[in-house]
Amino acid sequence: MSQPVFEKKPMTEEQPSLMARWGAGLADWSEKWFPDAYVFAAIAVAITCLAALAMGRTPNQVAVDYGKSFWNLIPFTMQMAFVVIGGYVVAVSPPVQKLVVWLAQYPKTPKTAVAYVGFVAMIASLLSWGFSMIFAGMLIR
């Protein structure tokens, strides 16, 4: 009498859940079919130019208006840059680094880590959104 042969199945990683597979599929689809942000900006410029032309502005007037108005965005751009740079400076400071290390010890599973980082980022955003972005990125690492 021969004994049955049992094949050893190789240990595999845990199969992703339905939600994880759906999310990955949606992300892949979005990366394939959604254009870059530049395309949306170019389309918005074309729509506003066409709207200005439809309201009676000449092409020369539209071009001059765009040229004058572009430089009005510089102060806002610089403010946003300083918010992000300031957030980075605070987030990489030694006391905040110690806080990140201390906070990173609590989540034990990937799912709780995602929820935990989201929660901590929301709390940090009460101080500054620029700080929150950098802080959350460092906590993820």
mmCIF file with all atom_site columns, C-alpha atoms in Angstrom, residues 3-11:
data_model
loop_
_atom_site.group_PDB
_atom_site.id
_atom_site.type_symbol
_atom_site.label_atom_id
_atom_site.label_alt_id
_atom_site.label_comp_id
_atom_site.label_asym_id
_atom_site.label_entity_id
_atom_site.label_seq_id
_atom_site.pdbx_PDB_ins_code
_atom_site.Cartn_x
_atom_site.Cartn_y
_atom_site.Cartn_z
_atom_site.occupancy
_atom_site.B_iso_or_equiv
_atom_site.pdbx_formal_charge
_atom_site.auth_seq_id
_atom_site.auth_comp_id
_atom_site.auth_asym_id
_atom_site.auth_atom_id
_atom_site.pdbx_PDB_model_num
ATOM 1 C CA . GLN A 1 3  ? 0.831  6.390  1.106  1.00 0.00 ? 3  GLN A CA 1
ATOM 2 C CA . PRO A 1 4  ? -0.719 9.504  -0.391 1.00 0.00 ? 4  PRO A CA 1
ATOM 3 C CA . VAL A 1 5  ? 1.743  12.126 -1.454 1.00 0.00 ? 5  VAL A CA 1
ATOM 4 C CA . PHE A 1 6  ? 1.057  15.552 -0.122 1.00 0.00 ? 6  PHE A CA 1
ATOM 5 C CA . GLU A 1 7  ? 2.546  18.370 -2.070 1.00 0.00 ? 7  GLU A CA 1
ATOM 6 C CA . LYS A 1 8  ? 3.832  21.254 -0.103 1.00 0.00 ? 8  LYS A CA 1
ATOM 7 C CA . LYS A 1 9  ? 2.300  24.442 -1.345 1.00 0.00 ? 9  LYS A CA 1
ATOM 8 C CA . PRO A 1 10 ? 4.665  27.372 -1.218 1.00 0.00 ? 10 PRO A CA 1
ATOM 9 C CA . MET A 1 11 ? 3.745  30.006 1.304  1.00 0.00 ? 11 MET A CA 1
#
